[in-house]
Coordinates of C-alpha atoms in Angstrom, one line a residue:
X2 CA 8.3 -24.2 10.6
X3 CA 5.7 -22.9 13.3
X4 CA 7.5 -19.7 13.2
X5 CA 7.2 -19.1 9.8
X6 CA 11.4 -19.6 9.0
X7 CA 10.7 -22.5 6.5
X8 CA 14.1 -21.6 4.6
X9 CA 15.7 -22.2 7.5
X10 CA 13.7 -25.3 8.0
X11 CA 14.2 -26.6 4.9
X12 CA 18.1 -27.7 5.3
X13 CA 17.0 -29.4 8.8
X14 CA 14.7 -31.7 7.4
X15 CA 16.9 -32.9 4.5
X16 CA 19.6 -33.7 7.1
X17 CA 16.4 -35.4 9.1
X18 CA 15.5 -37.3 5.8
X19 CA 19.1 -38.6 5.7
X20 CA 18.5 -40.1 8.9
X21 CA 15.8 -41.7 8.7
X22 CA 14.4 -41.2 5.2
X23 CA 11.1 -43.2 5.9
X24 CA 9.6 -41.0 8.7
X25 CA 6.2 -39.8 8.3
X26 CA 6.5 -37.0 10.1
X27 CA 9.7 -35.6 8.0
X28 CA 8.8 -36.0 5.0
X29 CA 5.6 -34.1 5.3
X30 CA 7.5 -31.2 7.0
X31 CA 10.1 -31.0 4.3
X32 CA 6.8 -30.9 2.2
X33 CA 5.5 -28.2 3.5
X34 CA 9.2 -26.3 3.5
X35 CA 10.2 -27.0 0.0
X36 CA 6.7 -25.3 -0.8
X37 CA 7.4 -22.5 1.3
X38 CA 10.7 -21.6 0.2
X39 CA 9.9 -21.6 -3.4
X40 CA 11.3 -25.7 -4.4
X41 CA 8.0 -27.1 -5.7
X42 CA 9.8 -30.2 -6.9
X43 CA 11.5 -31.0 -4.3
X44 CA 8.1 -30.9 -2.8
X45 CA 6.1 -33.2 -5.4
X46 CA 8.7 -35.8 -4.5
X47 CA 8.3 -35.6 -0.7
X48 CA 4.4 -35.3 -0.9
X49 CA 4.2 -38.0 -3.9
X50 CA 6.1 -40.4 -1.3
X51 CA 3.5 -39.9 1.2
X52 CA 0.4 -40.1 -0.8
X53 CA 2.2 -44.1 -1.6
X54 CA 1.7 -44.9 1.4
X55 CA -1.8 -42.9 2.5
X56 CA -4.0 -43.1 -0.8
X57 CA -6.8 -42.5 1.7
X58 CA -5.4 -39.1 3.1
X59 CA -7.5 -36.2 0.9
X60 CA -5.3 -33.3 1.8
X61 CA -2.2 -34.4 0.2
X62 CA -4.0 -34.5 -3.0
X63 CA -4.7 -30.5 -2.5
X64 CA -1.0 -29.6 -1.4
X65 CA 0.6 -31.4 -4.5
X66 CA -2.0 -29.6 -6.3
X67 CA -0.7 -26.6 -5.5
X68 CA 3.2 -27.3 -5.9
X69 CA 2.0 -28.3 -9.5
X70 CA 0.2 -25.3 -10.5
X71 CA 2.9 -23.2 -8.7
X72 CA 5.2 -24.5 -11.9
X73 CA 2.5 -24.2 -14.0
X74 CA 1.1 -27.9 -14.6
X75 CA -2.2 -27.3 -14.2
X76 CA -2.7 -30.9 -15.5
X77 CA -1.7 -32.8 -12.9
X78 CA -3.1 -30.9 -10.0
X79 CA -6.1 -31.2 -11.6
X80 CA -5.3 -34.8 -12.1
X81 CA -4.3 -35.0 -8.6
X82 CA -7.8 -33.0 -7.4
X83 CA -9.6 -35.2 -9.2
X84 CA -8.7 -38.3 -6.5
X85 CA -9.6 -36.3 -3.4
X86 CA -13.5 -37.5 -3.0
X87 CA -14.3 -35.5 -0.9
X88 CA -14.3 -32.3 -4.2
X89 CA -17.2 -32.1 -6.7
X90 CA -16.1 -31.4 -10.1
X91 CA -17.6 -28.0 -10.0
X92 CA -14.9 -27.7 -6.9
X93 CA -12.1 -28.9 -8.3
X94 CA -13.1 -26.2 -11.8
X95 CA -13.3 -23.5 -9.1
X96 CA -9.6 -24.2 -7.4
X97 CA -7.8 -24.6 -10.4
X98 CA -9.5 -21.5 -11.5
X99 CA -8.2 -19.8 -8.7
X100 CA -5.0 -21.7 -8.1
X101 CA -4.1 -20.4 -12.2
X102 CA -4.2 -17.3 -10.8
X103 CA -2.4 -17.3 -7.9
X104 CA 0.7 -19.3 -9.4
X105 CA 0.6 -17.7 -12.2
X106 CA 3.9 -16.3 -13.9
X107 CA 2.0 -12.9 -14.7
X108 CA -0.4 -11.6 -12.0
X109 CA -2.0 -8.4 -12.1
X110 CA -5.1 -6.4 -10.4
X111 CA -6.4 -2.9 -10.7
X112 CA -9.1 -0.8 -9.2
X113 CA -11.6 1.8 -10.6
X114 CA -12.5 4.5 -7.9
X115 CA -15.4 7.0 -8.6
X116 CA -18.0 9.1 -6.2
X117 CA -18.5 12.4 -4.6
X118 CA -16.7 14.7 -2.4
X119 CA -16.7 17.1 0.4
X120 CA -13.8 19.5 1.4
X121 CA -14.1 22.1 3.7
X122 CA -10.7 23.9 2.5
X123 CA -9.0 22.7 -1.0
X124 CA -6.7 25.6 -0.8
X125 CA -5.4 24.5 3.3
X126 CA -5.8 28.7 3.6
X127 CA -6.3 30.1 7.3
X128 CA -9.6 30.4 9.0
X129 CA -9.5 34.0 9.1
X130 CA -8.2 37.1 6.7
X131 CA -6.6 38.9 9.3
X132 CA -3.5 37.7 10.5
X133 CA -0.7 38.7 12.9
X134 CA 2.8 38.4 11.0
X135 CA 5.6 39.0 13.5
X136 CA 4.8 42.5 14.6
X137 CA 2.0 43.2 12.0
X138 CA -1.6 42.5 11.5
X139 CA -2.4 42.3 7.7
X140 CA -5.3 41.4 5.9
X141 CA -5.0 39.0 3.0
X142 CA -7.2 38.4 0.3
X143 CA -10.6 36.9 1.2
X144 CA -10.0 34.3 -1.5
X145 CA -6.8 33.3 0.2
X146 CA -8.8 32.3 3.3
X147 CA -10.5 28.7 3.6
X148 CA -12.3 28.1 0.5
X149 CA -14.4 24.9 -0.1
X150 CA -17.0 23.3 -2.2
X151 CA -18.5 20.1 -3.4
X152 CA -17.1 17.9 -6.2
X153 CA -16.8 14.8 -7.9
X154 CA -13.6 12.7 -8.0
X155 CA -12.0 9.5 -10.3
X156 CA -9.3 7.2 -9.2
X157 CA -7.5 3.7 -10.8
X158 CA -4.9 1.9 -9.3
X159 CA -3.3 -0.6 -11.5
X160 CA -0.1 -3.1 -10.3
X161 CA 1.0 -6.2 -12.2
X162 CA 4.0 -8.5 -11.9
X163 CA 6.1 -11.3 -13.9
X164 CA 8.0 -14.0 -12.3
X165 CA 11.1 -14.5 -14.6
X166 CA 11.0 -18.1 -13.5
X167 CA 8.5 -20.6 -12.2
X168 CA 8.4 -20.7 -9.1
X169 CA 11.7 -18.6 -9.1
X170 CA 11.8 -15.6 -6.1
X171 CA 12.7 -13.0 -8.6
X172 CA 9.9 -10.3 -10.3
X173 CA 9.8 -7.6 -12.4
X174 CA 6.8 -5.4 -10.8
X175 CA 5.1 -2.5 -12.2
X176 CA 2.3 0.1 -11.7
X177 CA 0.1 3.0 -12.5
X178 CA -1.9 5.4 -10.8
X179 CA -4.3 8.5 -11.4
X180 CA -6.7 10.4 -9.2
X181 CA -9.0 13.8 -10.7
X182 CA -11.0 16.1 -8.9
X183 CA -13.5 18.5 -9.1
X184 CA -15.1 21.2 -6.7
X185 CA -17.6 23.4 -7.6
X186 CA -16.2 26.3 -5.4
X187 CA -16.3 30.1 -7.2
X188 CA -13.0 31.1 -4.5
X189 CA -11.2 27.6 -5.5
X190 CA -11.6 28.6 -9.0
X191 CA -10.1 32.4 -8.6
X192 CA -6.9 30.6 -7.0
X193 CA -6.9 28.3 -9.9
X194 CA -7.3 24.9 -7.7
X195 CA -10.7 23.9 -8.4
X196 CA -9.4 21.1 -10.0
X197 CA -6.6 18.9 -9.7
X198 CA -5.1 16.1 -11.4
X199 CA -1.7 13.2 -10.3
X200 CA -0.5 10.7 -12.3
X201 CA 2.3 8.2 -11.2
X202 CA 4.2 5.5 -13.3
X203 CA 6.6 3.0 -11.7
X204 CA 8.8 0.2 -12.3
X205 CA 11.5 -2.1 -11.0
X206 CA 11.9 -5.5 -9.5
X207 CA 11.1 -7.7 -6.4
X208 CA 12.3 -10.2 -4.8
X209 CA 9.9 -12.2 -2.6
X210 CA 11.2 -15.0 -0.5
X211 CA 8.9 -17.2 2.2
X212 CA 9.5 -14.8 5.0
X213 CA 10.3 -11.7 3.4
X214 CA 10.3 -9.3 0.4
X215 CA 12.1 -7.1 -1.0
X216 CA 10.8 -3.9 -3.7
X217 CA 12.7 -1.6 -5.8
X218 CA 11.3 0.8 -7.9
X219 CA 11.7 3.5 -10.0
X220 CA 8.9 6.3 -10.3
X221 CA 7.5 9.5 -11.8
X222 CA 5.1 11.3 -11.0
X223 CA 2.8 14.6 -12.3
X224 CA 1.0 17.0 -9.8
X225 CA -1.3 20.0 -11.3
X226 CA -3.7 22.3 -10.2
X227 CA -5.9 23.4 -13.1
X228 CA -3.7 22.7 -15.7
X229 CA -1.5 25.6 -14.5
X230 CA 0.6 24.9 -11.2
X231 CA 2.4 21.5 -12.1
X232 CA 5.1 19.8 -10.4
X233 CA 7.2 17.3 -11.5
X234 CA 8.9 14.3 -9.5
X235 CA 11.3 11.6 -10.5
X236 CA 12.6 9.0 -8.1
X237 CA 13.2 5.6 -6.4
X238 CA 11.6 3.8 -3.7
X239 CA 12.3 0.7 -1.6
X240 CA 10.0 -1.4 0.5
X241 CA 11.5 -4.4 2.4
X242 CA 9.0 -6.6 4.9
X243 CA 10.6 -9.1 7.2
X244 CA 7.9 -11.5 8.9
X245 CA 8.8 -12.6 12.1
X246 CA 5.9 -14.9 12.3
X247 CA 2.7 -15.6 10.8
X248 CA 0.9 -12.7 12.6
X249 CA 3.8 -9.9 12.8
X250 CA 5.8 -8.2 9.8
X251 CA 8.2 -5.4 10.1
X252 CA 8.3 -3.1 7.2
X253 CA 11.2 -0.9 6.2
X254 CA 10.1 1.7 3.7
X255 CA 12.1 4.5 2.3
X256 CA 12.1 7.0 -0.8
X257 CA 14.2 9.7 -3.2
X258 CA 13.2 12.1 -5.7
X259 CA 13.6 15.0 -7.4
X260 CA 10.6 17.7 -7.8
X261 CA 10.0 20.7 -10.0
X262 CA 7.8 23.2 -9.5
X263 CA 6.8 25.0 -12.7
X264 CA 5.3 28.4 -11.5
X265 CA 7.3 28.1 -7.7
X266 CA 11.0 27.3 -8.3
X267 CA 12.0 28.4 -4.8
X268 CA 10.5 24.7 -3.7
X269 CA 12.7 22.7 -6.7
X270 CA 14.7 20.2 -5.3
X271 CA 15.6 16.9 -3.5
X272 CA 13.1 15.0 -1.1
X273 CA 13.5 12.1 1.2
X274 CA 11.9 10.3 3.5
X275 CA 13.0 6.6 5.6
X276 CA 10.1 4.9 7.7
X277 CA 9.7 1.8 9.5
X278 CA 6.5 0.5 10.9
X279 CA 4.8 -3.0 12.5
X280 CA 2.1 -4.9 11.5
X281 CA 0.2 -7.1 14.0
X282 CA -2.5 -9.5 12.3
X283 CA -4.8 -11.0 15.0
X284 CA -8.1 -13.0 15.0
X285 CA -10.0 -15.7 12.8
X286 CA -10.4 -12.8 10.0
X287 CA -7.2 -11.4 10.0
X288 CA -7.7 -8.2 11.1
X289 CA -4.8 -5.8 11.1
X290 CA -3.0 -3.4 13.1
X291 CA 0.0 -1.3 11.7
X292 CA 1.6 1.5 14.0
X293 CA 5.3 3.2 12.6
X294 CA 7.6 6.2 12.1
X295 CA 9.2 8.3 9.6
X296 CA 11.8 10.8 8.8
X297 CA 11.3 13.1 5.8
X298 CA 13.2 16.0 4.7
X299 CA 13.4 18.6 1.5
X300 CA 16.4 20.3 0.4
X301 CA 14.8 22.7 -1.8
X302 CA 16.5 25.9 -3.4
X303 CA 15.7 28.0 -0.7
X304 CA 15.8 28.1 3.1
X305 CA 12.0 29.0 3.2
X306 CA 11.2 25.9 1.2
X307 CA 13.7 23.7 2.7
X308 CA 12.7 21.6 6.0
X309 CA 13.0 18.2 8.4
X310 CA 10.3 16.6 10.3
X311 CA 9.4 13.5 11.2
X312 CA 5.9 11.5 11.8
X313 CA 3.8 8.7 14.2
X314 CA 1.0 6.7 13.1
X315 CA -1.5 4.0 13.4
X316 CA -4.1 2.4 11.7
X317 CA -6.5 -0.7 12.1
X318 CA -8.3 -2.8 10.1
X319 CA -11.7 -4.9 10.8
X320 CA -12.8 -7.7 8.9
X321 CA -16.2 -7.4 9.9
X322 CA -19.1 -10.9 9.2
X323 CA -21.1 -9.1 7.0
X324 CA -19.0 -7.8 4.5
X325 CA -17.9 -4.7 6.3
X326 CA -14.4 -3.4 6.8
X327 CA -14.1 -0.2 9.2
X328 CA -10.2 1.2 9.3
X329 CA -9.7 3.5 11.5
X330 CA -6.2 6.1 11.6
X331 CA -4.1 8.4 13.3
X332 CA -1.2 10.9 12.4
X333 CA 1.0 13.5 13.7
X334 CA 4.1 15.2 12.0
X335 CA 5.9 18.0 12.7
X336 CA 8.0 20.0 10.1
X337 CA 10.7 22.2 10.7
X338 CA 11.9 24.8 8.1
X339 CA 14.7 26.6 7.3
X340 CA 13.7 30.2 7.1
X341 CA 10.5 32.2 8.1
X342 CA 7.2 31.2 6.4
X343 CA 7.5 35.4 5.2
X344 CA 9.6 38.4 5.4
X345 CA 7.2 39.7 8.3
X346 CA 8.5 37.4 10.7
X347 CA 11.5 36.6 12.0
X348 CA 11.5 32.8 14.0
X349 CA 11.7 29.8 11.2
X350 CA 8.2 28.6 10.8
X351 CA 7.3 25.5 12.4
X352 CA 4.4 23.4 11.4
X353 CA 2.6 20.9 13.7
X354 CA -0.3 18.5 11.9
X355 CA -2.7 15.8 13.2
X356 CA -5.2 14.4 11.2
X357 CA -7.7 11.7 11.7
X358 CA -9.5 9.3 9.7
X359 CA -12.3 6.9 9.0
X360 CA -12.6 4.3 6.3
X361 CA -15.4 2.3 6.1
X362 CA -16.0 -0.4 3.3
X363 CA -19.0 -2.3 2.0
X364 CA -18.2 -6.1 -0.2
X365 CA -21.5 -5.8 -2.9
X366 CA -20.3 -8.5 -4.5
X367 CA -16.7 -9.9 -6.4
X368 CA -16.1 -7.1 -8.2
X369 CA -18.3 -4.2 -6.7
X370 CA -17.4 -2.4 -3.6
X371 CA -18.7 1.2 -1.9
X372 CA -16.7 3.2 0.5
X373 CA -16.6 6.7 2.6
X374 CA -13.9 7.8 3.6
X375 CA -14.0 10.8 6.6
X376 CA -10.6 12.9 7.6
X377 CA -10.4 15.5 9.6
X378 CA -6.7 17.7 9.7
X379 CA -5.6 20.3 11.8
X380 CA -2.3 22.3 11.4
X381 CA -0.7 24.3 13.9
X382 CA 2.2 26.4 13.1
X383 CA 4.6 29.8 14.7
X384 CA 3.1 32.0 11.2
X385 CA -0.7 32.4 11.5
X386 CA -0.7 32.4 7.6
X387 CA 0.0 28.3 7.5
X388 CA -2.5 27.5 10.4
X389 CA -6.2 25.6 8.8
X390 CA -8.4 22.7 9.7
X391 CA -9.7 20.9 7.3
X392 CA -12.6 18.1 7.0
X393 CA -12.8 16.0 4.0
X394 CA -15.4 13.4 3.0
X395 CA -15.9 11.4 0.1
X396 CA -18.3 8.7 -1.0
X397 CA -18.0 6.4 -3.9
X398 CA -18.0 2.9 -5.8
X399 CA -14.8 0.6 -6.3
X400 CA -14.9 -1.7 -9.3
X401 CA -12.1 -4.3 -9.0
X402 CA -10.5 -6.2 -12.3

């Protein structure tokens, strides 16, 4: 049980019970592992045992409280709140409030995202317009160079669940995502990519068990620049966490789909990726540290669209006293295509990327948040015509439902 394996611990104590089926001690632990491994009733018994013999002890009233609401009886843990002396009846409103929530067979939560932006290059175009191509120096289009501008942006995030029995382990899981943006940027607007617009639908089922979950879903997903260059994507994705203890989770998370370019078919085709990463949570506020790796490849219709690579990185998390949370984040990836970036050059282009990043969050109140958000990217590759930096800033206000 102190490491977090109550479905192992459950079968222990029963045997334990057997033995000596008037032991303090293990019928409060096979409390606490019934509740953890999803058997609320064999946890009202074991609880309602103990509270016949301690009356007095106040958090037993709270635990049963829960195991009731997690099958929906909002009755009796209210009931069973109602004898812990220690609540006010404006406390007891408040946790069963909460509590209905929490156990409840449909949950569901969803953000609004709105503010301001900065990017320094929309269109990820080199620094310069003269560029050295294998053995040439051309000039490209001015346009074609760095172009950026200041906008406006809109985001909602939407995910919502059903259990398909109380207290059962099984969930059918859903969600739906959008972000919009504008820059007011006269060479952003001659490539067409002065606005932007994604949409992503998804569905499929999860299985969440004391000390691990399991997600499946199915997605799709619509990319377009100026309601002109529009991509496609259809596929599945799989997230499995395993926690090891209380404080650190692996998480295994991999994806499949399909993509089509409209005006680019050279880059139709299949994409992939496989990651696994660690999460550490450490001190009294839970703060959180996440460092991984990933695979990703594309096997698109052509060589020069087709690649491998792979990708480290790390990010934090701070719970701060007064309301602040300050996330800092680091990447690298390298990418590794099939064919040369043009038909100037002859060696397959290789990309290298590193990008850094600063979130910083501010708690107004329940519903109300503000945020910046500061990246910086740099991309290195073997053709001079895929090499930028990038910085990108954006301020706004989060409205949570």
């Amino acid at each position: 049980m102190l490491a977090g394996r109550a479905e192992e611990a459950y079968p222990i104590y029963l045997a334990l019970l057997r033995e000596d089926p008037g032991s303090d001690e293990v019928n409060f632990g096979l409390a606490r592992a019934s509740a953890s491994s999803s058997r609320p009733y064999q946890a009202i018994m074991a609880y309602e045992r103990l509270i016949a013999k301690y009356p007095a002890e106040f958090r037993l009233y709270r635990e049963i409280a829960n195991a009731y609401m997690s099958i929906g009886d909002s009755d009796m843990a209210t009931r069973y709140l109602s004898r812990d002396a220690s609540l006010a009846p404006d406390d007891i409103s408040a946790w069963a409030s909460r509590a209905g929530k929490a156990y409840s067979r449909f949950q569901s939560q969803g953000k609004l995202r709105f503010g301001l932006m900065s990017d320094s290059n929309g269109n990820q175009g080199p620094g310069s317009d003269r560029l050295a191509l294998g053995n040439f120096i051309v000039t490209i289009p001015g346009d074609s160079t760095e172009q950026g501008g200041l906008g406006g942006w809109i985001a909602g995030d939407y995910d919502a669940a059903y259990r398909t029995s109380r207290g059962g382990p099984w969930w059918v899981v859903g969600d739906a995502h959008f972000y919009i943006r504008a820059l007011d940027s006269a060479g952003l607007r001659s490539l067409d990519q002065d606005y932007s617009q994604w949409y992503r639908i998804a569905g499929g089922i999860r299985h969440s068990a004391p000390a691990s979950l399991f997600d499946l879903r199915l997605k799709g997903e619509v990319f377009d620049y100026d309601f002109y260059n529009t991509v496609y994507s259809l596929g599945a994705e799989l997230t499995y966490t395993k926690a090891l203890s209380g404080s650190f989770h692996l998480v295994t998370r991999a994806g499949l789909e399909r993509r089509d370019y409209v005006r680019n078919g050279d880059y139709d085709g299949t994409y992939s990726f496989i990651g696994q990463y660690a999460r550490f949570v450490f001190g009294e506020r839970g703060h959180e540290l996440i460092v991984g790796a990933r695979g990703l490849w594309a096997d698109a219709e052509t060589a020069r669209a087709s690649w491998d690579g792979w990708e480290v990185s790390t990010s934090m998390r701070f719970k701060l006293k007064n309301r602040w949370e300050i996330s800092p984040s680091l990447l690298y990836a390298e990418e590794n295509y099939g064919a040369p970036a043009t038909v100037l050059e002859t060696a397959d282009r290789r990309d290298r990327r590193f990008r850094a990043g600063l979130r910083a969050a501010y708690r107004i109140n329940e519903v109300w948040s503000a945020e910046m958000d500061y990246s910086y990217t740099h991309n290195e590759s073997n053709s001079s015509l895929r090499e930028y930096g990038r910085h990108l800033v954006t301020l706004g206000l989060v409205w949570s439902f």
